[in-house]
Coordinates of C-alpha atoms and ligand atoms in Angstrom, one line a residue:
M1 CA 28.5 134.0 80.4
S2 CA 30.5 137.3 80.7
D3 CA 33.8 139.3 81.4
T4 CA 36.7 138.8 82.1
L5 CA 37.4 135.6 82.0
M6 CA 36.3 135.3 78.6
N7 CA 38.3 138.3 77.7
R8 CA 41.8 136.5 79.2
N9 CA 42.0 134.9 76.2
T10 CA 44.2 137.2 74.7
H11 CA 47.3 134.6 72.8
S12 CA 48.3 135.0 69.5
S13 CA 49.0 131.2 69.0
S14 CA 46.2 129.0 68.7
P15 CA 46.5 125.8 71.6
T16 CA 45.6 122.5 70.5
R17 CA 42.2 121.5 72.9
Q18 CA 44.0 120.5 75.4
D19 CA 41.7 116.9 77.7
I20 CA 40.7 117.5 80.4
L21 CA 39.7 115.2 83.9
I22 CA 38.2 116.3 87.1
V23 CA 37.5 114.5 89.7
G24 CA 35.2 114.9 91.7
C25 CA 31.5 117.0 90.8
G26 CA 30.9 118.2 93.8
I27 CA 30.8 121.9 94.2
A28 CA 34.1 123.2 92.9
G29 CA 34.1 119.9 89.9
P30 CA 31.1 121.8 88.1
V31 CA 32.0 125.3 87.8
L32 CA 36.0 124.7 86.6
A33 CA 34.0 122.6 84.0
T34 CA 31.1 125.8 83.0
L35 CA 34.2 129.0 83.7
L36 CA 36.1 126.4 80.8
L37 CA 33.5 125.4 79.5
S38 CA 32.1 129.6 78.4
S39 CA 35.5 130.9 78.6
Y40 CA 37.6 129.4 75.4
I41 CA 37.1 131.3 72.2
P42 CA 37.0 130.1 69.7
I43 CA 34.8 126.6 70.2
A44 CA 37.3 124.5 68.0
T45 CA 40.3 125.4 71.2
L46 CA 37.6 124.3 73.8
P47 CA 39.1 121.4 76.4
Q48 CA 37.8 118.1 76.0
I49 CA 36.0 117.3 79.3
T50 CA 35.8 114.4 81.8
V51 CA 34.1 115.4 85.1
L52 CA 34.6 112.0 87.6
E53 CA 32.1 111.2 90.0
R54 CA 32.7 108.4 92.8
N55 CA 28.9 108.4 94.0
T56 CA 26.5 107.3 91.2
A57 CA 25.1 111.0 91.3
A58 CA 25.2 114.2 92.7
L59 CA 24.9 114.2 96.0
G60 CA 21.8 115.7 96.9
S61 CA 23.3 115.9 101.0
G62 CA 25.0 118.6 103.4
Q63 CA 23.9 120.9 105.0
N64 CA 24.1 125.1 105.3
I65 CA 27.2 126.1 103.4
D66 CA 27.5 130.6 103.6
I67 CA 29.1 132.4 100.4
R68 CA 31.2 134.5 101.4
G69 CA 33.3 138.3 100.3
F70 CA 35.1 136.4 97.0
G71 CA 32.3 133.1 96.4
K72 CA 29.8 135.8 95.5
H73 CA 31.1 137.5 92.8
V74 CA 31.9 133.9 90.8
I75 CA 28.3 133.0 91.4
E76 CA 27.1 136.7 90.0
K77 CA 30.0 136.1 87.2
L78 CA 27.7 133.1 86.8
G79 CA 25.1 134.9 87.1
L80 CA 23.7 132.1 89.8
T81 CA 23.2 135.3 92.0
Q82 CA 19.1 135.0 92.0
E83 CA 18.4 131.4 92.2
I84 CA 21.0 130.4 94.9
K85 CA 19.7 133.5 97.0
T86 CA 16.1 132.2 96.1
G87 CA 17.0 128.9 97.6
S88 CA 18.7 129.5 100.6
T89 CA 17.8 129.0 104.2
G90 CA 16.4 132.6 105.4
E91 CA 18.4 131.9 108.6
E92 CA 17.8 135.2 110.4
G93 CA 20.5 134.7 113.4
V94 CA 21.9 132.4 116.1
K95 CA 21.0 131.9 119.8
I96 CA 22.6 130.5 122.3
V97 CA 20.5 128.3 124.4
D98 CA 20.6 126.2 127.1
A99 CA 19.3 123.2 128.2
T100 CA 15.8 124.1 128.4
N101 CA 16.2 126.9 125.3
R102 CA 16.9 129.9 127.4
I103 CA 18.6 132.3 124.7
W104 CA 21.9 133.5 126.6
A105 CA 22.9 135.2 123.4
Q106 CA 21.4 136.0 119.9
F107 CA 23.6 137.6 116.9
A108 CA 21.6 138.9 114.0
A109 CA 22.3 138.2 110.5
D110 CA 23.3 141.5 108.1
K111 CA 20.3 140.7 104.9
T112 CA 22.4 143.8 103.4
G113 CA 25.4 141.1 103.2
K114 CA 27.9 144.6 104.1
V115 CA 29.4 142.7 107.5
E116 CA 30.1 139.2 108.5
T117 CA 28.6 137.6 110.9
G118 CA 28.3 133.5 111.6
T119 CA 25.3 133.6 109.4
S120 CA 26.1 135.0 105.6
D121 CA 23.9 137.1 104.0
V122 CA 23.5 134.0 101.3
E123 CA 23.3 130.7 102.9
I124 CA 22.2 127.3 100.8
L125 CA 22.4 124.1 101.8
R126 CA 25.5 122.3 100.2
G127 CA 22.7 119.7 98.5
R128 CA 20.3 122.3 96.8
L129 CA 23.6 124.7 95.3
A130 CA 25.8 120.7 94.2
E131 CA 22.1 121.0 92.2
I132 CA 22.3 123.8 90.6
L133 CA 26.2 123.8 90.0
L134 CA 25.6 120.4 88.5
K135 CA 22.4 121.8 86.1
Q136 CA 24.6 125.2 85.1
T137 CA 27.2 122.7 84.3
K138 CA 24.6 120.3 82.0
A139 CA 23.5 123.6 80.1
V140 CA 26.6 124.7 78.9
S141 CA 27.6 121.2 77.9
K142 CA 24.9 120.8 75.9
D143 CA 25.2 124.8 74.3
V144 CA 28.7 124.4 73.4
E145 CA 27.5 120.5 71.0
A146 CA 25.1 122.4 69.8
R147 CA 27.7 124.7 68.6
G148 CA 29.7 122.1 67.4
G149 CA 32.4 121.6 70.1
K150 CA 32.8 119.0 72.7
G151 CA 31.0 118.7 76.1
V152 CA 31.4 117.0 78.6
E153 CA 32.4 113.5 79.5
F154 CA 30.4 113.1 83.4
I155 CA 31.4 109.3 85.0
F156 CA 29.0 108.9 87.6
G157 CA 29.6 106.3 89.5
D158 CA 34.0 105.1 89.2
S159 CA 36.1 106.7 91.2
I160 CA 39.9 107.2 90.3
E161 CA 42.2 104.2 91.8
G162 CA 45.5 104.8 90.1
L163 CA 48.0 107.9 88.2
H164 CA 51.2 108.4 87.1
Q165 CA 52.4 110.5 84.2
D166 CA 55.9 111.1 81.9
K167 CA 56.2 114.0 80.1
D168 CA 53.4 114.5 77.6
K169 CA 50.3 112.8 79.3
V170 CA 48.4 111.9 83.1
H171 CA 47.1 108.1 82.2
V172 CA 44.7 106.8 85.6
Q173 CA 43.6 103.9 86.3
L174 CA 39.7 104.0 86.8
R175 CA 38.2 100.7 88.6
D176 CA 35.6 100.3 86.3
A177 CA 35.8 102.7 83.6
G178 CA 39.7 101.7 83.1
K179 CA 42.7 103.3 81.6
R180 CA 42.5 106.7 80.5
S181 CA 45.2 109.7 79.3
F182 CA 45.0 113.0 79.8
D183 CA 47.0 116.2 79.1
L184 CA 45.6 117.6 82.8
V185 CA 44.1 116.5 85.9
V186 CA 42.5 118.5 88.8
G187 CA 42.1 116.9 91.6
A188 CA 38.8 118.5 93.3
D189 CA 37.6 115.2 94.8
G190 CA 37.4 116.4 98.3
L191 CA 39.4 117.0 102.4
H192 CA 40.2 112.7 101.7
S193 CA 41.6 113.5 97.6
K194 CA 42.3 110.5 96.4
T195 CA 44.0 112.4 93.3
R196 CA 45.9 113.9 96.0
K197 CA 46.7 110.5 97.3
L198 CA 48.5 109.5 93.9
A199 CA 50.0 112.0 92.6
W200 CA 52.0 113.6 95.6
G201 CA 52.0 109.6 97.7
S202 CA 54.3 110.0 100.9
Q203 CA 54.5 113.0 99.9
Q204 CA 51.2 114.5 101.3
E205 CA 51.9 112.0 104.2
G206 CA 50.9 114.2 107.1
C207 CA 48.8 117.5 105.3
L208 CA 46.1 116.6 106.6
K209 CA 45.6 118.7 110.4
P210 CA 42.8 116.9 112.3
L211 CA 40.9 120.1 113.6
H212 CA 40.2 116.6 116.6
M213 CA 36.7 117.8 116.7
F214 CA 33.7 115.2 114.0
G215 CA 30.7 116.3 112.4
A216 CA 27.8 115.0 111.4
F217 CA 25.4 116.8 109.3
F218 CA 21.4 115.6 108.9
S219 CA 18.1 116.7 108.6
A220 CA 15.0 116.5 111.5
A221 CA 11.6 117.3 110.7
K222 CA 10.9 120.6 111.2
E223 CA 8.5 121.6 114.0
E224 CA 7.0 124.9 114.4
A225 CA 9.5 126.1 117.2
D226 CA 12.1 126.3 115.2
G227 CA 11.9 128.8 113.2
D228 CA 13.8 130.8 111.1
W229 CA 16.9 131.1 114.1
R230 CA 20.0 128.7 114.4
S231 CA 19.5 127.6 117.9
W232 CA 22.8 126.8 119.1
H233 CA 23.1 124.6 122.7
H234 CA 26.7 123.0 123.9
A235 CA 25.6 120.0 126.2
P236 CA 28.2 118.5 128.4
G237 CA 31.0 115.8 127.5
G238 CA 32.4 117.6 123.9
V239 CA 29.1 117.7 122.5
S240 CA 27.0 121.0 120.8
V241 CA 24.7 120.7 118.8
M242 CA 23.3 122.8 115.7
L243 CA 19.9 123.0 114.8
R244 CA 19.3 125.5 111.4
P245 CA 15.9 125.9 109.5
S246 CA 16.7 125.0 106.0
G247 CA 14.1 127.1 103.7
T248 CA 11.8 124.2 104.1
K249 CA 8.6 123.8 106.1
E250 CA 9.3 120.5 106.1
K251 CA 12.7 119.9 107.8
S252 CA 15.1 121.6 110.1
T253 CA 19.0 120.8 109.5
V254 CA 21.4 119.5 112.5
L255 CA 25.4 119.7 112.7
V256 CA 26.2 117.7 116.1
L257 CA 30.1 118.5 116.6
L258 CA 31.6 115.8 118.3
A259 CA 35.5 117.1 120.4
D260 CA 37.4 114.3 120.2
K261 CA 40.3 115.3 122.5
N262 CA 41.8 112.0 123.1
G263 CA 41.4 110.8 119.3
T264 CA 38.6 107.8 120.6
I265 CA 36.7 108.7 118.3
A266 CA 39.0 108.8 115.7
E267 CA 40.1 105.4 116.6
E268 CA 36.7 104.0 117.4
M269 CA 36.0 105.4 113.4
A270 CA 39.2 104.5 111.8
G271 CA 37.7 101.7 110.0
S272 CA 34.1 102.6 109.3
K273 CA 35.0 105.4 107.5
R274 CA 31.9 104.6 104.9
D275 CA 30.4 103.0 107.0
V276 CA 26.9 105.0 107.5
L277 CA 25.1 102.6 110.7
A278 CA 28.6 102.5 112.7
Q279 CA 28.8 106.7 112.2
K280 CA 24.9 106.7 113.2
R281 CA 25.2 104.4 116.3
L282 CA 28.6 106.1 117.7
V283 CA 26.3 109.5 117.1
L284 CA 23.6 108.3 118.8
K285 CA 25.2 107.2 121.8
K286 CA 27.3 110.4 122.8
L287 CA 23.9 112.3 122.2
N288 CA 22.6 109.8 125.5
N289 CA 22.1 112.5 128.2
I290 CA 22.2 116.0 126.6
V291 CA 18.0 117.0 127.9
W292 CA 18.3 119.6 124.9
Q293 CA 15.8 118.6 122.4
E294 CA 17.4 114.9 123.0
S295 CA 14.8 112.1 121.3
R296 CA 13.6 114.5 118.2
L297 CA 17.6 114.3 117.7
K298 CA 17.9 110.5 118.1
R299 CA 15.0 110.1 116.3
A300 CA 16.4 111.9 113.5
V301 CA 19.9 110.1 113.3
E302 CA 18.2 107.2 113.2
S303 CA 15.7 108.3 109.9
A304 CA 18.3 110.6 108.1
D305 CA 18.4 109.0 104.5
D306 CA 21.0 112.6 104.5
F307 CA 23.3 111.5 107.5
Y308 CA 27.2 112.8 106.7
F309 CA 29.7 111.9 108.8
D310 CA 33.9 113.3 109.0
T311 CA 36.8 114.1 110.7
T312 CA 37.1 118.2 110.6
A313 CA 40.4 119.1 109.5
Q314 CA 42.4 121.4 107.2
I315 CA 44.8 120.7 104.8
K316 CA 48.0 121.8 104.8
L317 CA 50.3 121.7 101.1
D318 CA 53.4 123.7 99.9
R319 CA 52.5 123.2 96.7
W320 CA 49.6 122.8 94.8
S321 CA 50.3 120.8 91.3
K322 CA 52.8 118.3 90.4
G323 CA 53.5 117.6 87.5
R324 CA 49.9 118.2 84.6
V325 CA 47.8 117.2 88.5
V326 CA 47.2 119.6 90.6
L327 CA 44.5 120.3 93.4
L328 CA 41.0 122.3 93.9
G329 CA 38.8 123.5 96.6
D330 CA 38.7 121.1 99.5
A331 CA 41.5 118.4 98.0
G332 CA 44.1 120.9 98.1
H333 CA 43.1 123.5 100.6
C334 CA 40.0 122.8 103.2
A335 CA 39.6 125.2 105.8
S336 CA 37.5 122.5 107.8
P337 CA 33.5 123.5 108.2
F338 CA 34.9 126.8 111.5
S339 CA 35.9 128.8 109.3
G340 CA 32.3 129.9 106.8
M341 CA 35.1 129.4 103.8
G342 CA 35.2 126.2 102.6
T343 CA 32.6 127.2 99.4
T344 CA 34.2 130.4 98.8
L345 CA 37.0 128.5 98.4
A346 CA 36.1 126.3 95.7
L347 CA 34.9 128.9 93.8
A348 CA 37.1 131.1 93.2
G349 CA 39.6 128.4 92.8
A350 CA 37.6 127.5 90.8
Y351 CA 37.4 131.5 88.9
H352 CA 40.9 131.0 89.6
L353 CA 42.0 128.2 87.9
A354 CA 40.2 128.9 85.3
G355 CA 40.9 132.2 84.5
S356 CA 45.6 131.3 84.6
L357 CA 44.5 128.0 82.1
V358 CA 42.6 130.4 79.9
A359 CA 45.2 133.2 80.0
I360 CA 48.2 130.7 79.4
P361 CA 46.9 127.6 77.8
I362 CA 49.9 126.8 76.1
D363 CA 51.9 126.5 79.5
Y364 CA 50.4 124.5 82.1
Q365 CA 53.0 124.9 84.6
K366 CA 52.8 128.8 84.9
A367 CA 49.1 128.5 84.2
F368 CA 49.5 126.8 87.5
A369 CA 52.0 128.3 89.5
R370 CA 50.1 131.9 88.3
Y371 CA 46.4 130.1 89.7
E372 CA 48.0 129.0 93.4
D373 CA 49.6 132.8 93.1
S374 CA 46.3 134.2 93.2
M375 CA 44.4 131.7 95.6
R376 CA 47.2 131.6 98.5
P377 CA 46.5 135.2 100.4
L378 CA 43.0 133.7 100.8
V379 CA 43.3 130.6 101.9
Q380 CA 45.6 131.6 104.5
K381 CA 43.6 133.9 105.5
A382 CA 40.3 131.5 105.2
Q383 CA 42.5 128.5 107.2
G384 CA 43.8 131.2 110.3
L385 CA 41.5 130.3 113.0
P386 CA 40.8 131.4 116.4
P387 CA 43.3 130.0 118.9
E388 CA 41.6 126.9 120.5
G389 CA 38.8 129.0 119.4
H390 CA 37.1 125.0 117.3
Q391 CA 37.4 123.3 120.7
L392 CA 34.9 121.7 122.7
K393 CA 35.7 121.8 127.0
Ligands
FAD401 C1 28.1 114.7 100.9 C2 28.9 115.6 101.5 C3 28.5 116.7 102.3 C4 28.9 118.4 103.3 N1 28.0 119.0 103.6 C5 28.4 119.9 104.4 C6 28.0 120.5 105.6 O1 26.5 120.5 106.0 N2 28.8 121.6 106.2 C7 29.8 122.3 105.4 O2 30.3 123.3 106.0 N3 30.8 121.7 104.8 C8 29.9 120.3 104.1 N4 30.7 119.8 102.8 C9 32.4 120.1 102.7 C10 31.6 121.1 100.9 O3 31.3 121.4 100.2 C11 33.1 121.6 101.0 O4 34.1 122.0 102.4 C12 33.1 122.9 99.8 O5 32.0 123.1 99.6 C13 34.3 122.7 99.1 O6 34.0 121.4 97.7 P1 34.6 120.7 97.2 O7 34.3 121.1 95.5 O8 36.4 121.6 97.6 O9 34.9 119.5 97.5 P2 33.4 117.9 98.1 O10 32.2 119.8 98.1 O11 33.3 117.5 99.0 O12 33.5 117.8 96.6 C14 34.0 116.1 96.1 C15 33.2 116.0 95.3 O13 34.3 114.2 95.1 C16 33.8 113.3 94.7 N5 34.7 112.5 95.2 C17 35.3 111.4 96.4 N6 36.6 111.1 96.0 C18 36.3 110.5 94.9 C19 37.1 109.8 93.9 N7 37.5 109.3 94.2 N8 36.8 109.7 92.5 C20 36.1 110.1 92.5 N9 34.7 111.6 93.1 C21 35.4 111.9 94.0 C22 33.1 113.7 96.3 O14 31.6 112.4 96.1 C23 32.8 114.7 96.4 O15 31.1 115.3 95.0 C24 30.3 118.4 102.6 C25 31.0 117.6 101.3 C26 30.0 116.7 101.2 C27 30.9 115.0 100.2

């Protein structure tokens, strides 16, 4: 990897090696690790990076996500454009269909990438992208070790449970691995970030702005009629379903959106945040009588081993850093799946945070401020959803 990130390291003083904990190995986390290890010269000043992930392996689940604008620039810098494009879903555009599958409107994707439409010219399954990014981080880590540096320490299947900081270090409590101390902690642990909750405490209450809708993402066995277009059906009762190509012959992907204006779903699911069976039961109930693809969708929900269910929300915070802790990706500024920008923001954030830490290695506060200055305009634009645009009637 070449370019500005590496060349930004123009400081004259030689910083000591920093211990950095990255919480979350989704999209933003591994990219930050890769960029930090690819940027520092000489090798003695490369940071010692620990990546902590709650799941026992990088999650291969998650459906179609877009990479747009600056995100494309980042994957180009990572040298991954070709691999990502080869693994893309191949979606040709969006068709709005009724219960009889009659098409009422259709919007073709612009495969040149010049015009942004509902389907980006770079669209890939989230799980596939997460695997590509982690594979690269592991390769970069191995290369650093081969050159005598410290590679990345990966801790899977553990979680951050406690955090406090003094002027020199952040002290964290991991559920299984016990107490550890780091110079900096990066919370890249998604919409419901535990790092954010631990570091901000009551100051982060209210930062999660619900969009009053839940989303269920899962796969269905592909049928010939599915083709390479996204079919989007709005059913009565606040249920909206998208059936999309996955880029494979075996499966199509499904997104079921459930409107929750009165908060009844939120109430019903409050105690079932990680209870997939309860989430599946709710979605099956909501699919009753939607007619379009009903029995097929229900079968797919029942058999899905990649079922992912969550609220849709945005995160709005005045500052993305607190002392030695900084937030990255959805943890700091989730824009929601409606923006089509979550992954782009995660990639851009990793790029700007790595660039800032490389450029100002001896003053993390200035580095965090610079990262935030670079990212705020992009985030503000991405979070500006059309008024009522996300509401299902
Ligand atoms: C399983 C999954 C499926 C998704 N599917 C879609 C989709 O189909 N469409 C879409 O638009 N967006 C989806 N998203 C959200 C999308 O990935 C993000 O909006 C975007 O890519 C930003 O990435 P991120 O790295 O900031 O966060 P994420 O991709 O959410 O990654 C956060 C990571 O942190 C880990 N984590 C959480 N808490 C802890 C903890 N306490 N300790 C350690 N690790 C922790 C999570 O397991 C996850 O790997 C999905 C997210 C996940 C986790």
